[in-house]
Amino acid sequence: MTLTIGVDVGGTKVAGGVVDDTGRVLAQARRNTPADDVAKTRDVIIEVVAELAVGRTVAAVGIGAAGWIDATRSTVLFAPNLAWRDEPLRDYVSAATGLPVTVENDANVAAWAEFRYGAGRDADDSMVMFTIGTGVGGGIVLGGELVRGANGIAAELGHMLTVPDGHQCGCGRLGCIEQYASGSALVRFARAAARQEPHRATALLELAGGEAEAITGLMVTAAAQGGDPVSAEAFAQVGRWLGTSLADMAQILDPQVLVVGGGVVEAGDLLLGPTRRSFIDALAQRSRLPVAEVRPAELGNTAGVIGAADLARRI
């Protein structure tokens, strides 16, 4: 049995795990991310790897980082929530640990984990995954391999144009799907409706202390589960936009499976119901042709660790 270590590096936490070749996480470690300090962030990664390697024979280390990674899977070109700019992370960690290291985008490693061991494990060729959190990320598997692109930064699905001249996106464009199908969009839809129709958002506003601007994603989920119409409609709006983007992926790539992951998917059918309906409506002309099934991700918060560790096994 070959053991590898996967490390998931985000803006607030560094989570690591020892993973075997069946995708099982055998041990875990976690630290806070010193996001504004390059050297300290690297050192925290080393600490996590060192802790997990004690008493074990580890073959390699995989790192999933929230940022743009170069085509050689060695350098973090840019990380919006970390201090990394052209950071040679692979070489630093490899020199410090004496182990082979690979670095990959965090959405890619999560998608790979779902393809290998999660919602897409019955697929042998292709899968597209949208990760719905504060923003929208994605990963694409074709021919059994991650699609990384010529420069290593492919599958930025959150920045596909959805609404021309729409809401301003953090990437600088107007109308990206991230502005319509993310956790942030869910909150924006709910706040706007609560301001306009407070009589229909009684339960939601009660959770927010009567202030529309205090509404959070967790409040929208809780209120929707309790039958609050404004909250349910906010999920319906997110699902409608997400479903059309999934349909675009079906038209362009014809994958075996489409997976929806990220924190917002924990709302279950509140999100997946309208997403699937929108997806089917958008592909009505393909009703006589096979089309991918839309599935929720299965691995949750461990996907980044599992995917990074499994990719390390392929160095």
PDB file of C-alpha atoms in Angstrom:
ATOM      1  CA  MET A   1       0.000   0.000   0.000  1.00  0.00           C
ATOM      2  CA  THR A   2       1.424   3.358  -1.089  1.00  0.00           C
ATOM      3  CA  LEU A   3       0.870   6.325   1.211  1.00  0.00           C
ATOM      4  CA  THR A   4       0.944   9.923   0.055  1.00  0.00           C
ATOM      5  CA  ILE A   5       0.198  13.182   1.827  1.00  0.00           C
ATOM      6  CA  GLY A   6      -2.303  15.695   0.524  1.00  0.00           C
ATOM      7  CA  VAL A   7      -2.304  19.304   1.716  1.00  0.00           C
ATOM      8  CA  ASP A   8      -5.179  21.688   1.045  1.00  0.00           C
ATOM      9  CA  VAL A   9      -4.066  25.313   1.392  1.00  0.00           C
ATOM     10  CA  GLY A  10      -6.740  27.974   1.665  1.00  0.00           C
ATOM     11  CA  GLY A  11      -6.954  31.539   2.888  1.00  0.00           C
ATOM     12  CA  THR A  12      -7.825  30.500   6.451  1.00  0.00           C
ATOM     13  CA  LYS A  13      -6.555  26.940   6.955  1.00  0.00           C
ATOM     14  CA  VAL A  14      -3.903  24.460   5.907  1.00  0.00           C
ATOM     15  CA  ALA A  15      -5.388  20.958   6.124  1.00  0.00           C
ATOM     16  CA  GLY A  16      -3.342  17.828   5.494  1.00  0.00           C
ATOM     17  CA  GLY A  17      -3.974  14.118   5.413  1.00  0.00           C
ATOM     18  CA  VAL A  18      -2.256  10.783   4.853  1.00  0.00           C
ATOM     19  CA  VAL A  19      -4.138   8.972   2.098  1.00  0.00           C
ATOM     20  CA  ASP A  20      -3.825   5.398   0.902  1.00  0.00           C
ATOM     21  CA  ASP A  21      -4.290   4.171  -2.666  1.00  0.00           C
ATOM     22  CA  THR A  22      -7.999   3.528  -2.145  1.00  0.00           C
ATOM     23  CA  GLY A  23      -8.665   7.160  -1.212  1.00  0.00           C
ATOM     24  CA  ARG A  24      -8.974   6.573   2.535  1.00  0.00           C
ATOM     25  CA  VAL A  25      -7.715   9.340   4.817  1.00  0.00           C
ATOM     26  CA  LEU A  26      -5.713   7.611   7.550  1.00  0.00           C
ATOM     27  CA  ALA A  27      -4.588  10.643   9.564  1.00  0.00           C
ATOM     28  CA  GLN A  28      -5.161  14.388   9.492  1.00  0.00           C
ATOM     29  CA  ALA A  29      -3.496  17.596  10.661  1.00  0.00           C
ATOM     30  CA  ARG A  30      -4.557  21.216  10.491  1.00  0.00           C
ATOM     31  CA  ARG A  31      -3.104  24.687  11.049  1.00  0.00           C
ATOM     32  CA  ASN A  32      -4.318  28.249  10.576  1.00  0.00           C
ATOM     33  CA  THR A  33      -2.986  29.952   7.449  1.00  0.00           C
ATOM     34  CA  PRO A  34      -0.761  33.007   8.010  1.00  0.00           C
ATOM     35  CA  ALA A  35      -2.092  34.285   4.698  1.00  0.00           C
ATOM     36  CA  ASP A  36      -0.201  37.585   4.632  1.00  0.00           C
ATOM     37  CA  ASP A  37       3.233  36.028   5.162  1.00  0.00           C
ATOM     38  CA  VAL A  38       4.795  33.955   2.375  1.00  0.00           C
ATOM     39  CA  ALA A  39       7.527  32.383   4.488  1.00  0.00           C
ATOM     40  CA  LYS A  40       5.231  31.484   7.367  1.00  0.00           C
ATOM     41  CA  THR A  41       2.693  29.901   5.018  1.00  0.00           C
ATOM     42  CA  ARG A  42       5.411  27.722   3.512  1.00  0.00           C
ATOM     43  CA  ASP A  43       6.623  26.773   6.977  1.00  0.00           C
ATOM     44  CA  VAL A  44       3.125  25.791   8.090  1.00  0.00           C
ATOM     45  CA  ILE A  45       2.843  23.454   5.092  1.00  0.00           C
ATOM     46  CA  ILE A  46       6.174  21.887   6.064  1.00  0.00           C
ATOM     47  CA  GLU A  47       4.975  21.468   9.663  1.00  0.00           C
ATOM     48  CA  VAL A  48       1.813  19.682   8.528  1.00  0.00           C
ATOM     49  CA  VAL A  49       3.762  17.341   6.245  1.00  0.00           C
ATOM     50  CA  ALA A  50       6.340  16.610   8.943  1.00  0.00           C
ATOM     51  CA  GLU A  51       3.664  15.816  11.522  1.00  0.00           C
ATOM     52  CA  LEU A  52       1.863  13.449   9.188  1.00  0.00           C
ATOM     53  CA  ALA A  53       5.023  11.696   8.021  1.00  0.00           C
ATOM     54  CA  VAL A  54       6.140  10.636  11.505  1.00  0.00           C
ATOM     55  CA  GLY A  55       6.281   6.848  11.701  1.00  0.00           C
ATOM     56  CA  ARG A  56       5.111   6.390   8.120  1.00  0.00           C
ATOM     57  CA  THR A  57       6.754   5.677   4.776  1.00  0.00           C
ATOM     58  CA  VAL A  58       5.389   8.407   2.534  1.00  0.00           C
ATOM     59  CA  ALA A  59       6.017   8.346  -1.217  1.00  0.00           C
ATOM     60  CA  ALA A  60       5.130  11.927  -2.204  1.00  0.00           C
ATOM     61  CA  VAL A  61       3.279  15.116  -1.295  1.00  0.00           C
ATOM     62  CA  GLY A  62       0.497  16.826  -3.230  1.00  0.00           C
ATOM     63  CA  ILE A  63      -0.532  20.416  -2.510  1.00  0.00           C
ATOM     64  CA  GLY A  64      -3.814  21.967  -3.554  1.00  0.00           C
ATOM     65  CA  ALA A  65      -3.541  25.756  -3.476  1.00  0.00           C
ATOM     66  CA  ALA A  66      -6.210  28.389  -3.974  1.00  0.00           C
ATOM     67  CA  GLY A  67      -4.591  30.178  -6.895  1.00  0.00           C
ATOM     68  CA  TRP A  68      -3.231  29.930 -10.407  1.00  0.00           C
ATOM     69  CA  ILE A  69      -0.575  27.235 -10.812  1.00  0.00           C
ATOM     70  CA  ASP A  70       1.853  27.054 -13.722  1.00  0.00           C
ATOM     71  CA  ALA A  71       1.820  24.230 -16.266  1.00  0.00           C
ATOM     72  CA  THR A  72       4.728  22.405 -14.582  1.00  0.00           C
ATOM     73  CA  ARG A  73       2.714  22.207 -11.334  1.00  0.00           C
ATOM     74  CA  SER A  74       5.529  23.809  -9.413  1.00  0.00           C
ATOM     75  CA  THR A  75       4.896  27.556  -9.071  1.00  0.00           C
ATOM     76  CA  VAL A  76       1.951  29.474  -7.639  1.00  0.00           C
ATOM     77  CA  LEU A  77       1.658  32.295 -10.163  1.00  0.00           C
ATOM     78  CA  PHE A  78      -0.923  34.236  -8.185  1.00  0.00           C
ATOM     79  CA  ALA A  79      -3.123  33.512  -5.171  1.00  0.00           C
ATOM     80  CA  PRO A  80      -5.860  36.085  -4.531  1.00  0.00           C
ATOM     81  CA  ASN A  81      -6.276  35.231  -0.832  1.00  0.00           C
ATOM     82  CA  LEU A  82      -2.613  34.531  -0.059  1.00  0.00           C
ATOM     83  CA  ALA A  83       0.621  36.485  -0.389  1.00  0.00           C
ATOM     84  CA  TRP A  84       2.041  34.179  -3.104  1.00  0.00           C
ATOM     85  CA  ARG A  85       3.229  35.768  -6.323  1.00  0.00           C
ATOM     86  CA  ASP A  86       5.386  33.555  -8.607  1.00  0.00           C
ATOM     87  CA  GLU A  87       6.103  31.376  -5.578  1.00  0.00           C
ATOM     88  CA  PRO A  88       8.269  28.273  -6.329  1.00  0.00           C
ATOM     89  CA  LEU A  89       6.318  26.220  -3.800  1.00  0.00           C
ATOM     90  CA  ARG A  90       7.116  22.751  -5.140  1.00  0.00           C
ATOM     91  CA  ASP A  91      10.874  23.158  -4.939  1.00  0.00           C
ATOM     92  CA  TYR A  92      10.755  24.732  -1.476  1.00  0.00           C
ATOM     93  CA  VAL A  93       8.596  21.998   0.050  1.00  0.00           C
ATOM     94  CA  SER A  94      10.503  19.228  -1.703  1.00  0.00           C
ATOM     95  CA  ALA A  95      13.847  20.539  -0.431  1.00  0.00           C
ATOM     96  CA  ALA A  96      12.509  20.827   3.115  1.00  0.00           C
ATOM     97  CA  THR A  97      10.858  17.393   3.239  1.00  0.00           C
ATOM     98  CA  GLY A  98      13.066  15.324   0.924  1.00  0.00           C
ATOM     99  CA  LEU A  99       9.938  14.121  -0.899  1.00  0.00           C
ATOM    100  CA  PRO A 100       8.646  14.547  -4.453  1.00  0.00           C
ATOM    101  CA  VAL A 101       6.021  17.304  -4.515  1.00  0.00           C
ATOM    102  CA  THR A 102       3.364  18.420  -6.978  1.00  0.00           C
ATOM    103  CA  VAL A 103       1.259  21.583  -6.730  1.00  0.00           C
ATOM    104  CA  GLU A 104      -2.208  21.952  -8.227  1.00  0.00           C
ATOM    105  CA  ASN A 105      -5.138  24.354  -8.120  1.00  0.00           C
ATOM    106  CA  ASP A 106      -7.521  23.618  -5.247  1.00  0.00           C
ATOM    107  CA  ALA A 107     -10.614  23.246  -7.430  1.00  0.00           C
ATOM    108  CA  ASN A 108      -8.729  20.843  -9.692  1.00  0.00           C
ATOM    109  CA  VAL A 109      -7.704  18.607  -6.807  1.00  0.00           C
ATOM    110  CA  ALA A 110     -11.276  18.519  -5.482  1.00  0.00           C
ATOM    111  CA  ALA A 111     -12.567  17.605  -8.932  1.00  0.00           C
ATOM    112  CA  TRP A 112      -9.950  14.874  -9.262  1.00  0.00           C
ATOM    113  CA  ALA A 113     -10.945  13.415  -5.903  1.00  0.00           C
ATOM    114  CA  GLU A 114     -14.594  13.274  -6.933  1.00  0.00           C
ATOM    115  CA  PHE A 115     -13.675  11.661 -10.260  1.00  0.00           C
ATOM    116  CA  ARG A 116     -11.535   9.011  -8.642  1.00  0.00           C
ATOM    117  CA  TYR A 117     -13.350   8.292  -5.383  1.00  0.00           C
ATOM    118  CA  GLY A 118     -16.524  10.371  -5.129  1.00  0.00           C
ATOM    119  CA  ALA A 119     -19.537  11.285  -7.233  1.00  0.00           C
ATOM    120  CA  GLY A 120     -17.771  10.490 -10.512  1.00  0.00           C
ATOM    121  CA  ARG A 121     -16.062   7.244  -9.512  1.00  0.00           C
ATOM    122  CA  ASP A 122     -18.145   5.206 -11.962  1.00  0.00           C
ATOM    123  CA  ALA A 123     -16.936   7.371 -14.849  1.00  0.00           C
ATOM    124  CA  ASP A 124     -13.858   6.205 -16.707  1.00  0.00           C
ATOM    125  CA  ASP A 125     -13.445   9.070 -19.155  1.00  0.00           C
ATOM    126  CA  SER A 126     -14.876  12.461 -18.258  1.00  0.00           C
ATOM    127  CA  MET A 127     -16.420  14.681 -15.613  1.00  0.00           C
ATOM    128  CA  VAL A 128     -16.995  18.399 -15.074  1.00  0.00           C
ATOM    129  CA  MET A 129     -17.310  19.800 -11.563  1.00  0.00           C
ATOM    130  CA  PHE A 130     -18.525  23.203 -10.415  1.00  0.00           C
ATOM    131  CA  THR A 131     -17.545  24.149  -6.846  1.00  0.00           C
ATOM    132  CA  ILE A 132     -20.035  26.583  -5.347  1.00  0.00           C
ATOM    133  CA  GLY A 133     -18.719  28.542  -2.386  1.00  0.00           C
ATOM    134  CA  THR A 134     -18.112  32.235  -1.836  1.00  0.00           C
ATOM    135  CA  GLY A 135     -17.180  32.175  -5.523  1.00  0.00           C
ATOM    136  CA  VAL A 136     -17.418  29.546  -8.250  1.00  0.00           C
ATOM    137  CA  GLY A 137     -14.545  27.236  -9.149  1.00  0.00           C
ATOM    138  CA  GLY A 138     -14.306  24.247 -11.400  1.00  0.00           C
ATOM    139  CA  GLY A 139     -12.402  21.281 -12.681  1.00  0.00           C
ATOM    140  CA  ILE A 140     -12.561  19.298 -15.908  1.00  0.00           C
ATOM    141  CA  VAL A 141     -11.491  15.705 -16.511  1.00  0.00           C
ATOM    142  CA  LEU A 142     -11.295  14.484 -20.118  1.00  0.00           C
ATOM    143  CA  GLY A 143      -9.816  11.209 -21.290  1.00  0.00           C
ATOM    144  CA  GLY A 144      -9.190  10.314 -17.658  1.00  0.00           C
ATOM    145  CA  GLU A 145      -6.872  13.293 -17.108  1.00  0.00           C
ATOM    146  CA  LEU A 146      -7.266  16.749 -15.620  1.00  0.00           C
ATOM    147  CA  VAL A 147      -7.531  19.508 -18.208  1.00  0.00           C
ATOM    148  CA  ARG A 148      -4.891  22.063 -17.228  1.00  0.00           C
ATOM    149  CA  GLY A 149      -4.465  24.045 -20.437  1.00  0.00           C
ATOM    150  CA  ALA A 150      -1.362  25.396 -22.136  1.00  0.00           C
ATOM    151  CA  ASN A 151      -0.418  27.578 -19.167  1.00  0.00           C
ATOM    152  CA  GLY A 152      -1.821  25.437 -16.351  1.00  0.00           C
ATOM    153  CA  ILE A 153      -4.797  27.677 -15.568  1.00  0.00           C
ATOM    154  CA  ALA A 154      -7.683  26.050 -17.446  1.00  0.00           C
ATOM    155  CA  ALA A 155     -11.170  25.337 -16.029  1.00  0.00           C
ATOM    156  CA  GLU A 156     -11.800  28.731 -14.418  1.00  0.00           C
ATOM    157  CA  LEU A 157     -15.483  27.962 -14.866  1.00  0.00           C
ATOM    158  CA  GLY A 158     -16.622  30.705 -12.517  1.00  0.00           C
ATOM    159  CA  HIS A 159     -15.511  33.317 -15.004  1.00  0.00           C
ATOM    160  CA  MET A 160     -17.539  32.227 -18.000  1.00  0.00           C
ATOM    161  CA  LEU A 161     -19.666  35.128 -19.244  1.00  0.00           C
ATOM    162  CA  THR A 162     -23.310  34.608 -18.303  1.00  0.00           C
ATOM    163  CA  VAL A 163     -24.954  38.042 -18.365  1.00  0.00           C
ATOM    164  CA  PRO A 164     -23.443  40.603 -20.775  1.00  0.00           C
ATOM    165  CA  ASP A 165     -22.823  43.866 -18.910  1.00  0.00           C
ATOM    166  CA  GLY A 166     -23.999  42.180 -15.696  1.00  0.00           C
ATOM    167  CA  HIS A 167     -22.684  42.457 -12.158  1.00  0.00           C
ATOM    168  CA  GLN A 168     -19.036  43.396 -11.665  1.00  0.00           C
ATOM    169  CA  CYS A 169     -16.857  40.367 -10.933  1.00  0.00           C
ATOM    170  CA  GLY A 170     -13.677  40.328  -8.890  1.00  0.00           C
ATOM    171  CA  CYS A 171     -11.787  39.242 -12.001  1.00  0.00           C
ATOM    172  CA  GLY A 172     -12.613  42.584 -13.664  1.00  0.00           C
ATOM    173  CA  ARG A 173     -15.247  41.345 -16.082  1.00  0.00           C
ATOM    174  CA  LEU A 174     -18.973  42.030 -16.014  1.00  0.00           C
ATOM    175  CA  GLY A 175     -21.504  39.226 -15.763  1.00  0.00           C
ATOM    176  CA  CYS A 176     -19.448  36.142 -14.850  1.00  0.00           C
ATOM    177  CA  ILE A 177     -21.374  33.097 -13.613  1.00  0.00           C
ATOM    178  CA  GLU A 178     -19.651  33.603 -10.247  1.00  0.00           C
ATOM    179  CA  GLN A 179     -21.860  36.657  -9.772  1.00  0.00           C
ATOM    180  CA  TYR A 180     -25.040  34.631 -10.269  1.00  0.00           C
ATOM    181  CA  ALA A 181     -24.421  31.087  -8.992  1.00  0.00           C
ATOM    182  CA  SER A 182     -22.189  31.504  -5.928  1.00  0.00           C
ATOM    183  CA  GLY A 183     -22.801  31.718  -2.213  1.00  0.00           C
ATOM    184  CA  SER A 184     -22.229  35.452  -2.497  1.00  0.00           C
ATOM    185  CA  ALA A 185     -24.903  35.679  -5.189  1.00  0.00           C
ATOM    186  CA  LEU A 186     -27.313  33.702  -3.000  1.00  0.00           C
ATOM    187  CA  VAL A 187     -26.909  36.250  -0.216  1.00  0.00           C
ATOM    188  CA  ARG A 188     -27.222  39.184  -2.623  1.00  0.00           C
ATOM    189  CA  PHE A 189     -30.475  37.802  -4.072  1.00  0.00           C
ATOM    190  CA  ALA A 190     -31.903  37.177  -0.601  1.00  0.00           C
ATOM    191  CA  ARG A 191     -30.958  40.597   0.762  1.00  0.00           C
ATOM    192  CA  ALA A 192     -32.449  42.394  -2.231  1.00  0.00           C
ATOM    193  CA  ALA A 193     -35.733  40.493  -1.968  1.00  0.00           C
ATOM    194  CA  ALA A 194     -35.913  40.990   1.813  1.00  0.00           C
ATOM    195  CA  ARG A 195     -35.541  44.743   1.335  1.00  0.00           C
ATOM    196  CA  GLN A 196     -38.180  44.843  -1.396  1.00  0.00           C
ATOM    197  CA  GLU A 197     -40.685  42.402   0.127  1.00  0.00           C
ATOM    198  CA  PRO A 198     -40.042  42.176   3.865  1.00  0.00           C
ATOM    199  CA  HIS A 199     -43.505  40.701   4.446  1.00  0.00           C
ATOM    200  CA  ARG A 200     -42.420  37.610   2.460  1.00  0.00           C
ATOM    201  CA  ALA A 201     -39.103  37.275   4.295  1.00  0.00           C
ATOM    202  CA  THR A 202     -40.356  37.231   7.876  1.00  0.00           C
ATOM    203  CA  ALA A 203     -38.436  34.139   8.959  1.00  0.00           C
ATOM    204  CA  LEU A 204     -35.236  35.235   7.227  1.00  0.00           C
ATOM    205  CA  LEU A 205     -35.326  38.737   8.678  1.00  0.00           C
ATOM    206  CA  GLU A 206     -36.006  37.326  12.124  1.00  0.00           C
ATOM    207  CA  LEU A 207     -32.776  35.348  11.899  1.00  0.00           C
ATOM    208  CA  ALA A 208     -30.976  38.519  10.788  1.00  0.00           C
ATOM    209  CA  GLY A 209     -32.302  40.657  13.625  1.00  0.00           C
ATOM    210  CA  GLY A 210     -34.540  42.578  11.249  1.00  0.00           C
ATOM    211  CA  GLU A 211     -31.632  43.873   9.140  1.00  0.00           C
ATOM    212  CA  ALA A 212     -31.479  42.760   5.502  1.00  0.00           C
ATOM    213  CA  GLU A 213     -27.782  43.625   5.301  1.00  0.00           C
ATOM    214  CA  ALA A 214     -27.062  41.192   8.174  1.00  0.00           C
ATOM    215  CA  ILE A 215     -28.360  38.209   6.199  1.00  0.00           C
ATOM    216  CA  THR A 216     -25.795  35.429   5.690  1.00  0.00           C
ATOM    217  CA  GLY A 217     -25.737  32.292   3.592  1.00  0.00           C
ATOM    218  CA  LEU A 218     -26.368  30.061   6.604  1.00  0.00           C
ATOM    219  CA  MET A 219     -29.417  32.145   7.449  1.00  0.00           C
ATOM    220  CA  VAL A 220     -30.770  31.811   3.907  1.00  0.00           C
ATOM    221  CA  THR A 221     -30.348  28.047   4.068  1.00  0.00           C
ATOM    222  CA  ALA A 222     -31.994  27.748   7.480  1.00  0.00           C
ATOM    223  CA  ALA A 223     -34.916  29.975   6.500  1.00  0.00           C
ATOM    224  CA  ALA A 224     -35.423  28.158   3.187  1.00  0.00           C
ATOM    225  CA  GLN A 225     -35.492  24.821   4.988  1.00  0.00           C
ATOM    226  CA  GLY A 226     -38.218  26.279   7.186  1.00  0.00           C
ATOM    227  CA  GLY A 227     -40.317  27.364   4.215  1.00  0.00           C
ATOM    228  CA  ASP A 228     -39.348  31.039   3.903  1.00  0.00           C
ATOM    229  CA  PRO A 229     -40.393  31.943   0.311  1.00  0.00           C
ATOM    230  CA  VAL A 230     -37.777  34.645  -0.287  1.00  0.00           C
ATOM    231  CA  SER A 231     -34.966  32.288   0.762  1.00  0.00           C
ATOM    232  CA  ALA A 232     -36.298  29.461  -1.419  1.00  0.00           C
ATOM    233  CA  GLU A 233     -36.509  31.832  -4.366  1.00  0.00           C
ATOM    234  CA  ALA A 234     -32.897  32.921  -3.818  1.00  0.00           C
ATOM    235  CA  PHE A 235     -31.835  29.286  -4.152  1.00  0.00           C
ATOM    236  CA  ALA A 236     -34.037  28.975  -7.241  1.00  0.00           C
ATOM    237  CA  GLN A 237     -32.257  31.907  -8.864  1.00  0.00           C
ATOM    238  CA  VAL A 238     -28.832  30.436  -8.156  1.00  0.00           C
ATOM    239  CA  GLY A 239     -30.002  27.047  -9.444  1.00  0.00           C
ATOM    240  CA  ARG A 240     -31.377  28.556 -12.634  1.00  0.00           C
ATOM    241  CA  TRP A 241     -28.079  30.175 -13.528  1.00  0.00           C
ATOM    242  CA  LEU A 242     -26.028  27.167 -12.478  1.00  0.00           C
ATOM    243  CA  GLY A 243     -28.207  24.823 -14.515  1.00  0.00           C
ATOM    244  CA  THR A 244     -27.661  26.831 -17.688  1.00  0.00           C
ATOM    245  CA  SER A 245     -23.891  26.741 -17.168  1.00  0.00           C
ATOM    246  CA  LEU A 246     -23.979  22.975 -16.620  1.00  0.00           C
ATOM    247  CA  ALA A 247     -25.957  22.698 -19.846  1.00  0.00           C
ATOM    248  CA  ASP A 248     -23.269  24.697 -21.640  1.00  0.00           C
ATOM    249  CA  MET A 249     -20.674  22.202 -20.398  1.00  0.00           C
ATOM    250  CA  ALA A 250     -22.832  19.324 -21.623  1.00  0.00           C
ATOM    251  CA  GLN A 251     -23.060  20.916 -25.056  1.00  0.00           C
ATOM    252  CA  ILE A 252     -19.361  21.717 -25.305  1.00  0.00           C
ATOM    253  CA  LEU A 253     -17.719  18.670 -23.699  1.00  0.00           C
ATOM    254  CA  ASP A 254     -20.388  15.937 -23.464  1.00  0.00           C
ATOM    255  CA  PRO A 255     -18.958  14.572 -20.186  1.00  0.00           C
ATOM    256  CA  GLN A 256     -20.120  11.361 -18.536  1.00  0.00           C
ATOM    257  CA  VAL A 257     -20.939  13.118 -15.247  1.00  0.00           C
ATOM    258  CA  LEU A 258     -21.583  16.659 -14.010  1.00  0.00           C
ATOM    259  CA  VAL A 259     -20.849  17.286 -10.329  1.00  0.00           C
ATOM    260  CA  VAL A 260     -21.839  20.200  -8.102  1.00  0.00           C
ATOM    261  CA  GLY A 261     -19.698  20.654  -4.991  1.00  0.00           C
ATOM    262  CA  GLY A 262     -18.729  23.322  -2.487  1.00  0.00           C
ATOM    263  CA  GLY A 263     -20.348  24.597   0.684  1.00  0.00           C
ATOM    264  CA  VAL A 264     -23.635  25.710  -0.881  1.00  0.00           C
ATOM    265  CA  VAL A 265     -24.422  22.175  -2.089  1.00  0.00           C
ATOM    266  CA  GLU A 266     -24.988  21.197   1.556  1.00  0.00           C
ATOM    267  CA  ALA A 267     -28.432  22.790   1.088  1.00  0.00           C
ATOM    268  CA  GLY A 268     -29.336  19.671  -0.900  1.00  0.00           C
ATOM    269  CA  ASP A 269     -32.454  19.801  -3.049  1.00  0.00           C
ATOM    270  CA  LEU A 270     -32.968  23.487  -2.295  1.00  0.00           C
ATOM    271  CA  LEU A 271     -30.141  24.049  -4.770  1.00  0.00           C
ATOM    272  CA  LEU A 272     -30.018  20.831  -6.779  1.00  0.00           C
ATOM    273  CA  GLY A 273     -33.753  20.778  -7.529  1.00  0.00           C
ATOM    274  CA  PRO A 274     -33.865  24.073  -9.453  1.00  0.00           C
ATOM    275  CA  THR A 275     -30.409  23.370 -10.896  1.00  0.00           C
ATOM    276  CA  ARG A 276     -31.567  20.108 -12.466  1.00  0.00           C
ATOM    277  CA  ARG A 277     -34.791  21.643 -13.751  1.00  0.00           C
ATOM    278  CA  SER A 278     -32.884  24.492 -15.374  1.00  0.00           C
ATOM    279  CA  PHE A 279     -30.372  22.034 -16.829  1.00  0.00           C
ATOM    280  CA  ILE A 280     -33.108  19.887 -18.378  1.00  0.00           C
ATOM    281  CA  ASP A 281     -34.961  22.920 -19.745  1.00  0.00           C
ATOM    282  CA  ALA A 282     -31.787  24.251 -21.352  1.00  0.00           C
ATOM    283  CA  LEU A 283     -31.205  20.914 -23.103  1.00  0.00           C
ATOM    284  CA  ALA A 284     -34.782  20.296 -24.219  1.00  0.00           C
ATOM    285  CA  GLN A 285     -33.647  19.907 -27.825  1.00  0.00           C
ATOM    286  CA  ARG A 286     -31.408  17.018 -26.758  1.00  0.00           C
ATOM    287  CA  SER A 287     -34.205  15.020 -25.157  1.00  0.00           C
ATOM    288  CA  ARG A 288     -33.591  12.032 -27.428  1.00  0.00           C
ATOM    289  CA  LEU A 289     -29.835  12.031 -26.873  1.00  0.00           C
ATOM    290  CA  PRO A 290     -27.812  10.835 -23.883  1.00  0.00           C
ATOM    291  CA  VAL A 291     -26.761  13.559 -21.476  1.00  0.00           C
ATOM    292  CA  ALA A 292     -24.711  13.630 -18.279  1.00  0.00           C
ATOM    293  CA  GLU A 293     -26.389  13.241 -14.908  1.00  0.00           C
ATOM    294  CA  VAL A 294     -26.066  16.135 -12.445  1.00  0.00           C
ATOM    295  CA  ARG A 295     -24.860  14.826  -9.085  1.00  0.00           C
ATOM    296  CA  PRO A 296     -23.859  16.363  -5.747  1.00  0.00           C
ATOM    297  CA  ALA A 297     -20.248  15.971  -4.642  1.00  0.00           C
ATOM    298  CA  GLU A 298     -19.703  13.282  -2.018  1.00  0.00           C
ATOM    299  CA  LEU A 299     -16.352  13.923  -0.354  1.00  0.00           C
ATOM    300  CA  GLY A 300     -17.027  17.267   1.312  1.00  0.00           C
ATOM    301  CA  ASN A 301     -14.115  18.975   3.054  1.00  0.00           C
ATOM    302  CA  THR A 302     -11.788  16.023   2.504  1.00  0.00           C
ATOM    303  CA  ALA A 303     -11.869  16.307  -1.302  1.00  0.00           C
ATOM    304  CA  GLY A 304      -8.898  18.684  -1.458  1.00  0.00           C
ATOM    305  CA  VAL A 305      -6.684  16.463   0.672  1.00  0.00           C
ATOM    306  CA  ILE A 306      -7.693  13.259  -1.146  1.00  0.00           C
ATOM    307  CA  GLY A 307      -7.291  14.758  -4.607  1.00  0.00           C
ATOM    308  CA  ALA A 308      -3.912  16.332  -3.871  1.00  0.00           C
ATOM    309  CA  ALA A 309      -2.624  13.083  -2.377  1.00  0.00           C
ATOM    310  CA  ASP A 310      -3.830  11.040  -5.334  1.00  0.00           C
ATOM    311  CA  LEU A 311      -2.243  13.400  -7.848  1.00  0.00           C
ATOM    312  CA  ALA A 312       1.033  13.128  -5.894  1.00  0.00           C
ATOM    313  CA  ARG A 313       0.883   9.377  -6.496  1.00  0.00           C
ATOM    314  CA  ARG A 314       1.059  10.141 -10.233  1.00  0.00           C
ATOM    315  CA  ILE A 315       4.274  12.198 -10.137  1.00  0.00           C
TER     316      ILE A 315
END
